[in-house]
Short mmCIF file of C-alpha atoms in Angstrom, two decimals:
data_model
loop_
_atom_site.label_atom_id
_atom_site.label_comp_id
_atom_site.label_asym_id
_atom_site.label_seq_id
_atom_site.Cartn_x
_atom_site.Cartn_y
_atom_site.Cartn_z
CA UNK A 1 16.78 -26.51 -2.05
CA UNK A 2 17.16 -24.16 0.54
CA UNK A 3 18.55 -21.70 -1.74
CA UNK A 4 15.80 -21.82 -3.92
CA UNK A 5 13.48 -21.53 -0.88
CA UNK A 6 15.24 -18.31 0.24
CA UNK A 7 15.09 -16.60 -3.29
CA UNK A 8 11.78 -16.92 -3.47
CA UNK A 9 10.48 -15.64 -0.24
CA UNK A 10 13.25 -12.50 -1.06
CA UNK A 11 11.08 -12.33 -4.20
CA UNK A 12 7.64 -12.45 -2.44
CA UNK A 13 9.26 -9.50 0.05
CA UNK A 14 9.82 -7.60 -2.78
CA UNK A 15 6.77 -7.76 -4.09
CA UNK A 16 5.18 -6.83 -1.34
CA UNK A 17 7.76 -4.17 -0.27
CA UNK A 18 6.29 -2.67 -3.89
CA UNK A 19 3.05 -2.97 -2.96
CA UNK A 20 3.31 -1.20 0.29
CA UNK A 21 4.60 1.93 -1.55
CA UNK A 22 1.81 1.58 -3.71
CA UNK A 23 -0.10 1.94 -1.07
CA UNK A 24 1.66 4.25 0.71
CA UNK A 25 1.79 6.59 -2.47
CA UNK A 26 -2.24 5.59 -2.97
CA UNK A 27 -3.01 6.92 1.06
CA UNK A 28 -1.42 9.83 -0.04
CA UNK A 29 -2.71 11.27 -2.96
CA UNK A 30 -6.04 10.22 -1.54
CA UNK A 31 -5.51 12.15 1.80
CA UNK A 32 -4.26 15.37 -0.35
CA UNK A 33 -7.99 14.87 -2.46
CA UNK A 34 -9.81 14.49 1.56
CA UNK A 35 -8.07 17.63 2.26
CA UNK A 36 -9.00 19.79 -0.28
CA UNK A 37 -11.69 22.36 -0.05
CA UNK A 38 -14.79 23.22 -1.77
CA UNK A 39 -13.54 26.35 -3.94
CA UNK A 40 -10.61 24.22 -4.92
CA UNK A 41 -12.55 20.68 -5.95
CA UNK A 42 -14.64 23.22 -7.99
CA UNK A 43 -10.98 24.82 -9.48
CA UNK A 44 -9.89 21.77 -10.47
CA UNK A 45 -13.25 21.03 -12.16
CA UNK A 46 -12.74 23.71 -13.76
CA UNK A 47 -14.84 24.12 -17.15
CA UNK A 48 -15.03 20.35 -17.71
CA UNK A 49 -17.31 17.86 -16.86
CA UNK A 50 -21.27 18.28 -15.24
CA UNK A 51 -19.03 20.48 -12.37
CA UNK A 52 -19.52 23.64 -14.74
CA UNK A 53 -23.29 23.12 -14.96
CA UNK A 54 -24.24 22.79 -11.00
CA UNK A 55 -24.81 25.50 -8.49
CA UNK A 56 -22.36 26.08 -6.01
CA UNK A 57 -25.00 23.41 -3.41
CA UNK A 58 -25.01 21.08 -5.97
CA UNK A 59 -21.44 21.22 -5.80
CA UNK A 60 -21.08 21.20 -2.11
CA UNK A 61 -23.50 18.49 -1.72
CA UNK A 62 -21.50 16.20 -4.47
CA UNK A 63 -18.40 17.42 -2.92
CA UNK A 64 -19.29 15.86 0.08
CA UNK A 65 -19.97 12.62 -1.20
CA UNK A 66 -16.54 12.69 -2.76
CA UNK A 67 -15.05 13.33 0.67
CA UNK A 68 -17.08 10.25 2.31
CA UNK A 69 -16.10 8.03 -0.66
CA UNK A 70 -12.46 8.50 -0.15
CA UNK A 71 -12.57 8.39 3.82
CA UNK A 72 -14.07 5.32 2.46
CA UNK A 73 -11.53 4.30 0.60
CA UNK A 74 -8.95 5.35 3.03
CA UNK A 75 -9.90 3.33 5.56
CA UNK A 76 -9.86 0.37 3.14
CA UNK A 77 -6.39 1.22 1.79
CA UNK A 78 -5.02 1.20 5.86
CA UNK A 79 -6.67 -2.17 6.09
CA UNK A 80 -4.95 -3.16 3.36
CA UNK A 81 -1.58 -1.60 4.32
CA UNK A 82 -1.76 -2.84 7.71
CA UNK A 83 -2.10 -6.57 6.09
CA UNK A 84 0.83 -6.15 4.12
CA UNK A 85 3.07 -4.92 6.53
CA UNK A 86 2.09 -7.99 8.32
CA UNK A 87 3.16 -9.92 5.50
CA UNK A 88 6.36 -8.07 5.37
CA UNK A 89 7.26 -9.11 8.77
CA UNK A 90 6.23 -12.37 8.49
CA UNK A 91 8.00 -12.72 4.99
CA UNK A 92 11.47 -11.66 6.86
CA UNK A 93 11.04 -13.63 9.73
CA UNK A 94 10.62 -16.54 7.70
CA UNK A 95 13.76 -15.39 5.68
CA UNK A 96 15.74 -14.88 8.75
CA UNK A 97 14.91 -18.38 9.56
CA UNK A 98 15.65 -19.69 6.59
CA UNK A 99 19.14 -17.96 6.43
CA UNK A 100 20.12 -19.52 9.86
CA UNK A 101 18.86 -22.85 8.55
CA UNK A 102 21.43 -22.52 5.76
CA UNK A 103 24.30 -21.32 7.60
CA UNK A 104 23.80 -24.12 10.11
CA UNK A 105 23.42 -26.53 7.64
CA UNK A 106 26.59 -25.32 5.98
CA UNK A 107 28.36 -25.63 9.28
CA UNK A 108 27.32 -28.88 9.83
CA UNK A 109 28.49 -29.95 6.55
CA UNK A 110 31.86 -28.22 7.12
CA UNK A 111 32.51 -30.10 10.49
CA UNK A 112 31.70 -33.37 8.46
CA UNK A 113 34.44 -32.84 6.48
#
């Protein structure tokens, strides 16, 4: 039962060692996007979308919107990452645990014999 017990929280930790670089990769590209200036958000706008259309304050102004929304978002992701490592570290500890469980257990069952 233990066994069982022990695969699945390695499973869960998994998981949720994915998600973390998911995160981790998310934080990033969104930090890159907070970084980026003006004449470049209007670069990589290039001749698509209502970007073309606006005047250089009409981009600035929706420019800094963008930049608000993803410090936004940024600080949500880093919520978020900062509950799963918690997870993580709980998840291990509780696999740790379990692994001494078993090996005592096997012991015991050893010295029975």
């Amino acid at each position: 039962m233990l066994g069982t017990d022990i695969r699945g929280i390695m499973a869960e930790e998994e998981e949720v060692q994915r998600r973390q670089q998911a995160l981790k990769s998310l934080m990033t590209m969104r930090a890159r996007q907070l970084r980026e200036s003006l004449d470049a958000r209007i670069k990589r706008a290039g001749n698509t979308g209502d970007w073309k259309l606006l005047s250089k304050a009409e981009c600035a102004d929706l420019h800094k919107q963008e930049k608000a929304h993803l410090k936004s978002q940024l600080e949500k992701l880093q919520t978020e990452q900062d509950r799963t490592r918690g997870k993580l570290t709980l998840l291990k500890r509780a696999k740790a645990r379990a692994q001494r469980i078993r090996a005592a257990e096997a012991a015991s069952e050893r010295k029975r014999r």
